[in-house]
Coordinates of C-alpha atoms and ligand atoms in Angstrom, one line a residue:
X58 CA 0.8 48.1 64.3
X59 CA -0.6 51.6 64.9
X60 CA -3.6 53.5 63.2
X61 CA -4.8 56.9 62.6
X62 CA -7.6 58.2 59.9
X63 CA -8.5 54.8 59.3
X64 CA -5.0 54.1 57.9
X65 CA -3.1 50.7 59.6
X66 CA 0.3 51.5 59.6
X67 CA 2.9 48.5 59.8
X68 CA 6.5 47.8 60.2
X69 CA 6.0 45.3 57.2
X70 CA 4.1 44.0 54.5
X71 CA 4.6 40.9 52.5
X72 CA 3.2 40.7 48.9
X73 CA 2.4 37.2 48.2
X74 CA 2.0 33.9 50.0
X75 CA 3.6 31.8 48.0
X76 CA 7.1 30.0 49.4
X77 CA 8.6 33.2 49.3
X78 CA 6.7 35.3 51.1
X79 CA 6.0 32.5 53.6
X80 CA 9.3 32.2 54.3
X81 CA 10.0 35.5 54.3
X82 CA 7.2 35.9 57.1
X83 CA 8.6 33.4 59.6
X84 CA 11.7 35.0 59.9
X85 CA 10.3 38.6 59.7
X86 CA 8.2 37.4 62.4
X87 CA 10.9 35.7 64.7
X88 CA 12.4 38.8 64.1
X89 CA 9.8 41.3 66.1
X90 CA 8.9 43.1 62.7
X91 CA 5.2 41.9 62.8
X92 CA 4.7 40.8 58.8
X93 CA 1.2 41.5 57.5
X94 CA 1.0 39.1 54.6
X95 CA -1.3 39.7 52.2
X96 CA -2.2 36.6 50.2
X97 CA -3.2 37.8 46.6
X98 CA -5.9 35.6 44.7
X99 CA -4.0 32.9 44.8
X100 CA -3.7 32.1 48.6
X101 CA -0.3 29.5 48.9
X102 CA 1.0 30.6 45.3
X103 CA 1.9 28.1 42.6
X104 CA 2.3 25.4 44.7
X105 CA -1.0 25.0 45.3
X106 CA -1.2 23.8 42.1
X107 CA 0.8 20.5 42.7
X108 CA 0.4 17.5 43.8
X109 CA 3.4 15.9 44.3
X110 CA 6.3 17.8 45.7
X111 CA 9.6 15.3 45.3
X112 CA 12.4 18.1 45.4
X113 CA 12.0 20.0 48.7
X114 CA 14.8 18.9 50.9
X115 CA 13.4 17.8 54.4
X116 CA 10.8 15.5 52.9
X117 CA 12.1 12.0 51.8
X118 CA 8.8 10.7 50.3
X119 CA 7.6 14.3 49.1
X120 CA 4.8 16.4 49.9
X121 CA 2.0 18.0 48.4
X122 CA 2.1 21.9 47.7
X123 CA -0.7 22.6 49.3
X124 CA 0.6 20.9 52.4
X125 CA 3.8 22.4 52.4
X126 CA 2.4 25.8 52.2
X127 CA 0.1 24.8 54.7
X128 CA 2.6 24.1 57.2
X129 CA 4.4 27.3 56.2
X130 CA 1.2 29.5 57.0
X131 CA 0.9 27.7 60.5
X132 CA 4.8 28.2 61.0
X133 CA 4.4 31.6 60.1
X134 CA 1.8 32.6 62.4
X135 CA 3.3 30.9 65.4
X136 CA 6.2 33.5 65.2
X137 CA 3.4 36.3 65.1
X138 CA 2.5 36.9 60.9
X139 CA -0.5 38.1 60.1
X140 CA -1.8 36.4 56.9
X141 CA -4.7 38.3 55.5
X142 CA -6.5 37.7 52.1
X143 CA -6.4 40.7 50.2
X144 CA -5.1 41.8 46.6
X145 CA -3.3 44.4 46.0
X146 CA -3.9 47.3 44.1
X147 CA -1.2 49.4 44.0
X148 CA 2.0 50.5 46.1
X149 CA 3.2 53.8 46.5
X150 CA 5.9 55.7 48.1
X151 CA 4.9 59.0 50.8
X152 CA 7.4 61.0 51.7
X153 CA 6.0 63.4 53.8
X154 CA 7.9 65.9 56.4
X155 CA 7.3 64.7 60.1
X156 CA 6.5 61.2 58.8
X157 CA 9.2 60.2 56.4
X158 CA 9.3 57.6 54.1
X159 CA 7.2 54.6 53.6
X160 CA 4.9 52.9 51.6
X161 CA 0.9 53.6 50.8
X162 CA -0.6 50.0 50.3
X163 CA -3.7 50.1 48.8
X164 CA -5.5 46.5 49.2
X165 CA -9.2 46.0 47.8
X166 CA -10.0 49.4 48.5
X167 CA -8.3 49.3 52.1
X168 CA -5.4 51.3 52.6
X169 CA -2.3 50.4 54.6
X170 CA 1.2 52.1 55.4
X171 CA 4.5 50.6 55.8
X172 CA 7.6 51.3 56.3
X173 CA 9.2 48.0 54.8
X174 CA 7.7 45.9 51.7
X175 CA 8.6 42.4 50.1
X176 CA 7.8 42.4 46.7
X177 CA 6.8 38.2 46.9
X178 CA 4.1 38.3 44.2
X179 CA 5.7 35.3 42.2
X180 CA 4.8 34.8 38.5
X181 CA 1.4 33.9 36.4
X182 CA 0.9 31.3 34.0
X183 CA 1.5 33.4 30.6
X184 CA -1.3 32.7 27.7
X185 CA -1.0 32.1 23.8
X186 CA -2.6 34.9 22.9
X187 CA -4.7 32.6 20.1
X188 CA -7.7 32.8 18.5
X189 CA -10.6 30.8 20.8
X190 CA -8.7 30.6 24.3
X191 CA -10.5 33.3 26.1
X192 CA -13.7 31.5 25.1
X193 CA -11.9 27.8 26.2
X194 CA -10.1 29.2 29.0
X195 CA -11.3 26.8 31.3
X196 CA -13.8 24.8 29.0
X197 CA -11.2 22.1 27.4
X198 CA -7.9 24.7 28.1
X199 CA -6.1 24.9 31.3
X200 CA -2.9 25.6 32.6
X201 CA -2.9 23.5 35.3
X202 CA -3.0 19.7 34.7
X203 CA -3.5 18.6 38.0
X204 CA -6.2 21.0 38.9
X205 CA -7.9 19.9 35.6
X206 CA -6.4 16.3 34.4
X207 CA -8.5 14.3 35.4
X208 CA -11.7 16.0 33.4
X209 CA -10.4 14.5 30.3
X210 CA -10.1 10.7 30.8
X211 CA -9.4 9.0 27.3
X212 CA -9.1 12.2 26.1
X213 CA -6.3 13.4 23.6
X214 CA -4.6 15.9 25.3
X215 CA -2.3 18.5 23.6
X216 CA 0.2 19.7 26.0
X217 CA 2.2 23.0 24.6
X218 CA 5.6 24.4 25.7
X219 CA 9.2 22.9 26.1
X220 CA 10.2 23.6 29.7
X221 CA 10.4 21.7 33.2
X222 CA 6.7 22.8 33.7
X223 CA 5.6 21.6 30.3
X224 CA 7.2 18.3 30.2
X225 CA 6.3 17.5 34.2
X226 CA 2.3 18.0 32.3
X227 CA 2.7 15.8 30.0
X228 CA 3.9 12.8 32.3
X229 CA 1.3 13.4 34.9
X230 CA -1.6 13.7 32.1
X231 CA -0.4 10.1 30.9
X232 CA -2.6 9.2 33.7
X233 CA -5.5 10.4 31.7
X234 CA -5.2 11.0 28.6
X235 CA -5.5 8.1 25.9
X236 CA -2.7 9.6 24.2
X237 CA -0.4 12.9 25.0
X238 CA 0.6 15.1 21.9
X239 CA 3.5 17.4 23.5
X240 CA 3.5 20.6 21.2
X241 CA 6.9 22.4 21.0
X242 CA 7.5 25.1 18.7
X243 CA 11.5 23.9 18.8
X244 CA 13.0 21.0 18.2
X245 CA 15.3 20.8 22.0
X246 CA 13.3 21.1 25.3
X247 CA 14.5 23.8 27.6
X248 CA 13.5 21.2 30.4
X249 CA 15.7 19.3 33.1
X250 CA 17.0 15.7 32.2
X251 CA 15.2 14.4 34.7
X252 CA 11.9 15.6 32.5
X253 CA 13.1 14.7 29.0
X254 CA 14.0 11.2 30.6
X255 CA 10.5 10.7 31.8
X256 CA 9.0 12.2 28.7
X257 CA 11.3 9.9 26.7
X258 CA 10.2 7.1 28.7
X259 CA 6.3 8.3 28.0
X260 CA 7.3 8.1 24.0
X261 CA 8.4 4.4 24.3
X262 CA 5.9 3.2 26.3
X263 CA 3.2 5.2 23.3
X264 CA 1.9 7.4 26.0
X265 CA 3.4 10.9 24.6
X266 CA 4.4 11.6 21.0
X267 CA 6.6 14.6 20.5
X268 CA 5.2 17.1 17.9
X269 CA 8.6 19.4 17.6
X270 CA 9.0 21.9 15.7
X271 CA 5.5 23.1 16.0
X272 CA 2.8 25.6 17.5
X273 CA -1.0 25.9 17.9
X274 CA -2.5 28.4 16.2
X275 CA -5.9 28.4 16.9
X276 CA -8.7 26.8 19.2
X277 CA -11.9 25.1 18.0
X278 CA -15.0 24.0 20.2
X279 CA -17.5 25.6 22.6
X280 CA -18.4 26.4 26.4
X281 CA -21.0 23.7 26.2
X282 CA -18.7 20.6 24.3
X283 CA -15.2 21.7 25.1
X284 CA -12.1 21.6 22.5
X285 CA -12.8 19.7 19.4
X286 CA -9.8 20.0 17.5
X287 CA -7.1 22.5 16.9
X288 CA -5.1 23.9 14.1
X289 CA -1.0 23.3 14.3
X290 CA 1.8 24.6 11.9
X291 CA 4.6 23.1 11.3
X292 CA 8.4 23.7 9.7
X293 CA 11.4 21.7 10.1
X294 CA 13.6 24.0 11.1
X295 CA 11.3 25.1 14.3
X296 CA 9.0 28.5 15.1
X297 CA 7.1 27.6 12.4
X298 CA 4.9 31.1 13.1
X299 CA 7.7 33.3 11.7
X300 CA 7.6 31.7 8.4
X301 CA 3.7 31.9 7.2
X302 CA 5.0 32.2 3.6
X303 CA 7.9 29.7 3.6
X304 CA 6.5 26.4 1.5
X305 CA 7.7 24.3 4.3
X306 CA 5.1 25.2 6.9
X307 CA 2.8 23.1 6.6
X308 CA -0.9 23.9 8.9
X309 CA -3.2 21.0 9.5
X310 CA -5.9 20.4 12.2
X311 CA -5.7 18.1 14.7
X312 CA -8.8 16.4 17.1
X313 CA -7.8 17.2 20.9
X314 CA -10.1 16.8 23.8
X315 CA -8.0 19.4 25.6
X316 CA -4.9 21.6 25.9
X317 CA -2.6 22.3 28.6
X318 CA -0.6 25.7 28.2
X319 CA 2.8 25.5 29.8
X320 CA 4.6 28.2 28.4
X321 CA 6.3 30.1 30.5
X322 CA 5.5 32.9 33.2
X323 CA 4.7 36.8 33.8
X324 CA 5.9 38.1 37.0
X325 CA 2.9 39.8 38.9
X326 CA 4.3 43.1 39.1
X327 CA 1.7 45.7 37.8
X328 CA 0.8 46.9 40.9
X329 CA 4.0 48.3 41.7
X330 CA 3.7 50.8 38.2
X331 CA 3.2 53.7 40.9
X332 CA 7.2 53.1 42.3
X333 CA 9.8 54.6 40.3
X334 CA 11.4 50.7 40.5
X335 CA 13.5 49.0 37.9
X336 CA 12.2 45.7 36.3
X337 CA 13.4 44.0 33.3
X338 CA 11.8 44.2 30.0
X339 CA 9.6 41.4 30.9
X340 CA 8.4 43.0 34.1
X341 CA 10.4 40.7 36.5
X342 CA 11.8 43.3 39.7
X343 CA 15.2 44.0 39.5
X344 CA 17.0 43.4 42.8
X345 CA 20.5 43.8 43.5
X346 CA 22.1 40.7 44.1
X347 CA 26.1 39.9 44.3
X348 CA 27.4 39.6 47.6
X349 CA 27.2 40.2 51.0
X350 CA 23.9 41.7 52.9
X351 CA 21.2 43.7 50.9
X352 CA 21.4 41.1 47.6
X353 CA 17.0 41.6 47.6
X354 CA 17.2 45.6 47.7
X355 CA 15.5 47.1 45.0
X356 CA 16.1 51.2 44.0
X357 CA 13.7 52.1 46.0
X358 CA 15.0 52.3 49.8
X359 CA 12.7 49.5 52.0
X360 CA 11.4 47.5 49.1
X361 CA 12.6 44.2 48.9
X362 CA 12.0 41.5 45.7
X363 CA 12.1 37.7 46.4
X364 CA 11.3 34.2 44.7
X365 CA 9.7 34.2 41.3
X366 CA 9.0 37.7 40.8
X367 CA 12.5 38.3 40.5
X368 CA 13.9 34.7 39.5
X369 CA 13.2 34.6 35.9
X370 CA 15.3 31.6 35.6
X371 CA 15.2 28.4 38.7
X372 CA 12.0 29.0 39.6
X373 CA 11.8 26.5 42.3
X374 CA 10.1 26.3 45.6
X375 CA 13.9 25.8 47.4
X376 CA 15.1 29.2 45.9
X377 CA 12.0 31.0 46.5
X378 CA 12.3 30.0 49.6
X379 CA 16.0 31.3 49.8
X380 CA 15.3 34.3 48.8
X381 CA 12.3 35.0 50.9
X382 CA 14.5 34.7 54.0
X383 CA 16.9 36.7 52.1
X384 CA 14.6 40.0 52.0
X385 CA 13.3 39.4 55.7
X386 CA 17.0 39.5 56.5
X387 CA 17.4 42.4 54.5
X388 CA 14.4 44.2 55.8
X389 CA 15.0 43.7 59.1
X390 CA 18.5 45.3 58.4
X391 CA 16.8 48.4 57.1
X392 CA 14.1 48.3 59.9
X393 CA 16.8 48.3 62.4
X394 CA 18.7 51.2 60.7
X395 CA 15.3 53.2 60.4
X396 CA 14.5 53.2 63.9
X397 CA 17.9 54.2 65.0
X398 CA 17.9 57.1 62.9
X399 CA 14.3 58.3 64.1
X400 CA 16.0 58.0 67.6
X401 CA 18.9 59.6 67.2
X402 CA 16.3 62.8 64.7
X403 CA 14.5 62.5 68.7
X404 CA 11.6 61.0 67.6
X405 CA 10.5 57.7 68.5
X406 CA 7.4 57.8 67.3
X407 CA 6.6 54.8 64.6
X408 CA 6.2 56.6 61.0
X409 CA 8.5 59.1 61.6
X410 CA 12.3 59.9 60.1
X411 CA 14.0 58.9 57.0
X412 CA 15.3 55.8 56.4
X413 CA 18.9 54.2 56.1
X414 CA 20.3 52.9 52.6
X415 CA 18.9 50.1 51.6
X416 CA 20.6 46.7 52.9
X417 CA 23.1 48.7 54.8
X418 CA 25.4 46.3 56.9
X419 CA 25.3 48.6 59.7
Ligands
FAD728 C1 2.2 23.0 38.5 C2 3.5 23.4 39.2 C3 4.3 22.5 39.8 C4 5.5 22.9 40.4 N1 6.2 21.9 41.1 C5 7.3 22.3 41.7 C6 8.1 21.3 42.4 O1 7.8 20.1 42.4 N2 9.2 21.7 43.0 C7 9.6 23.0 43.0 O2 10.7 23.3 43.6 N3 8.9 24.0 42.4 C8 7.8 23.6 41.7 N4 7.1 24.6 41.1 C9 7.6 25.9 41.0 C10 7.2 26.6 42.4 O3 5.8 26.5 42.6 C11 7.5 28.1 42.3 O4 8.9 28.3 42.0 C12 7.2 28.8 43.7 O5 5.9 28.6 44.0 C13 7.5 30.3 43.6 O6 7.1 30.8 44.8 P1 6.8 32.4 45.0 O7 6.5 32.5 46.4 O8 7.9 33.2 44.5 O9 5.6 32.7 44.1 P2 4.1 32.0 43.9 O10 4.1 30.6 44.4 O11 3.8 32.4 42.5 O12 3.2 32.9 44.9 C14 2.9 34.2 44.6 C15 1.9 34.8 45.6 O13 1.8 36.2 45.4 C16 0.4 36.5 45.5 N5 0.1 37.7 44.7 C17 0.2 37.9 43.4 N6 -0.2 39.1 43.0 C18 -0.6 39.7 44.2 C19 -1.1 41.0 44.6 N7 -1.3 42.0 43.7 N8 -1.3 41.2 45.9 C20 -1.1 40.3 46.8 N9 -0.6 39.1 46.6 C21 -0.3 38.8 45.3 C22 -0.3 35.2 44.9 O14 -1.7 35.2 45.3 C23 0.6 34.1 45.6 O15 0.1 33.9 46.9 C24 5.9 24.2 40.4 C25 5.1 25.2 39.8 C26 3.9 24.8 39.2 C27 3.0 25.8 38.5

């Protein structure tokens, strides 16, 4: 770590402490690179959100997400990371003569330098984008049923979305609820067998019935008395939304105490707008991937993508934490090839010289 005009410059910064970036920063830091993490407004990531964790080898009765990124902080700074709350606000490149390039971090008004980054700024729950929920955003809607289950006992809780995430809601809100509706706009869930199995086993026992086939269009109720009801559409043939005019969709309103959003993810990448860096059309960071070393190198030489930022498709705590140890790996490469390269230019000095290709097996 080193400073001058106020600026702290370090060897590495970690976006994110979720699994990835967690993992990332124990082995940057048994690896002398010094990680500054910087935790984002939601220190511990999506896991935090959990209770139960049943699928992350190593623990035979489970663990809770916020344990297991507990742990993973503490592991983290026993091999010397830094973890730091902070969002950041953008990232941008400086390529100055005599100092090379590396990255201008600028974190709640704070600015940082770098000369390695790990893009580990996972994914957000993505909205409906429906009439009433940024009014019930928090008042009768949530995305996250075990944060917020257990505010609707006896309630009827809609849950929407077809996917691992959606159909894990709906089992655990069984708890609560006097009945769950689960709302999918399809008639086939995206989701694990294991989840359909358990939502099956919800159907028989009359704690879930399916609605398939079928969207939410709209949110009723207030801040002060929560969701009163909500208006559906249906069509047999699915997406019912597309088809406003067909005489099959049929819209009726439907009493709910609550609704759970599962629908899917945005990758938390805005910040990086400033870096001439390739992301899918959805905004999740292209990385290189295949074989052999460098598979978390982005375009831009030094910056590194892991876990759900980039993983638009397992999602999981196991490959997030894969990949996280992936782009340490990878930016420890392209750490070790920067500073042999300001040697051999003659200057030793941190900050200085241009760096090596990016994941270079050198
Ligand atoms: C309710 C729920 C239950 C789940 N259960 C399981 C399970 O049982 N097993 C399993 O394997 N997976 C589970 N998952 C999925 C798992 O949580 C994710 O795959 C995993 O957390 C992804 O880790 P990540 O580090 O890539 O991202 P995240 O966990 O999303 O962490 C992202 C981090 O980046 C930070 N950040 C974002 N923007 C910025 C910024 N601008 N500046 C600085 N930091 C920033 C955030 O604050 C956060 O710390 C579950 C997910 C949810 C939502």
């Amino acid at each position: 770590m080193s400073e001058s005009d106020g600026v702290e410059h370090r060897r590495l910064i970690i976006a994110g402490s979720g699994i990835a970036g967690l993992t990332a920063a124990i082995y940057a830091g048994r690896s002398n690179n010094d990680p500054l993490v910087l935790e984002g407004d939601e220190p511990g990531g999506q896991l935090t959100l959990t209770t139960e964790v049943d699928n992350y080898p190593g623990f035979t009765e489970g663990i809770s997400g916020p344990d297991l990124v507990s742990n993973m902080r503490e592991q983290a700074r026993r091999f010397g990371a830094e973890v730091e709350n902070g969002v950041i606000e953008a990232v941008d490149v400086e390529n100055d003569p005599g100092v090379g390039h590396r990255f201008r971090v600028t974190v709640s008004g704070d600015v940082y330098t770098a000369d390695a980054f790990i893009v580990a700024s996972g994914a957000s729950a993505r909205t409906l984008g429906i009439p009433g929920e940024d009014e019930l955003m928090g008042y009768g809607l949530s995305t996250c049923a075990t944060c917020d289950g257990a505010f609707f006992r006896d309630e009827k809780i809609v849950v929407v979305g077809g996917g691992d995430a959606a159909c894990e809601e709906a089992v655990f809100l069984t708890k609560f609820a006097s009945t769950v509706y689960l709302v999918h706009r399809r008639e086939e869930f995206r989701a694990e067998d294991y989840w359909i199995d358990r939502v099956m086993e919800g159907v028989e026992d009359g704690d879930i019935e399916l609605k398939l086939n079928t969207e939410v269009t709209e949110l009723h109720g207030s801040r002060e008395n929560g969701i009163d009801n909500v208006t559906m559409v249906h069509h047999p043939e699915g997406h019912p939304t597309d088809k406003p005019d067909d005489p099959d969709t049929d819209e009726f309103e439907f009493d709910a105490g609550a609704v759970f959003s599962a629908i899917g993810h945005t990758p938390n990448t805005s910040y990086l707008e400033g870096l001439d860096v390739e992301m899918d059309n959805e905004g999740y960071l292209d990385t290189a991937g295949g074989d052999g070393g460098g598979q978390t190198a982005t375009g831009v030489p030094g910056l590194f993508g892991a876990g759900d930022v980039v993983d638009h498709h397992y999602q999981q705590a196991i490959t997030a934490g894969g990949m996280g140890c992936k782009a340490a790996m990878d930016a420890d490469d392209y750490l070790e090839d920067l500073s042999r390269e300001r040697a051999a230019a003659g200057g030793e000095t941190e900050g200085e010289g241009e760096p090596a290709a990016a994941g270079s097996d050198d």
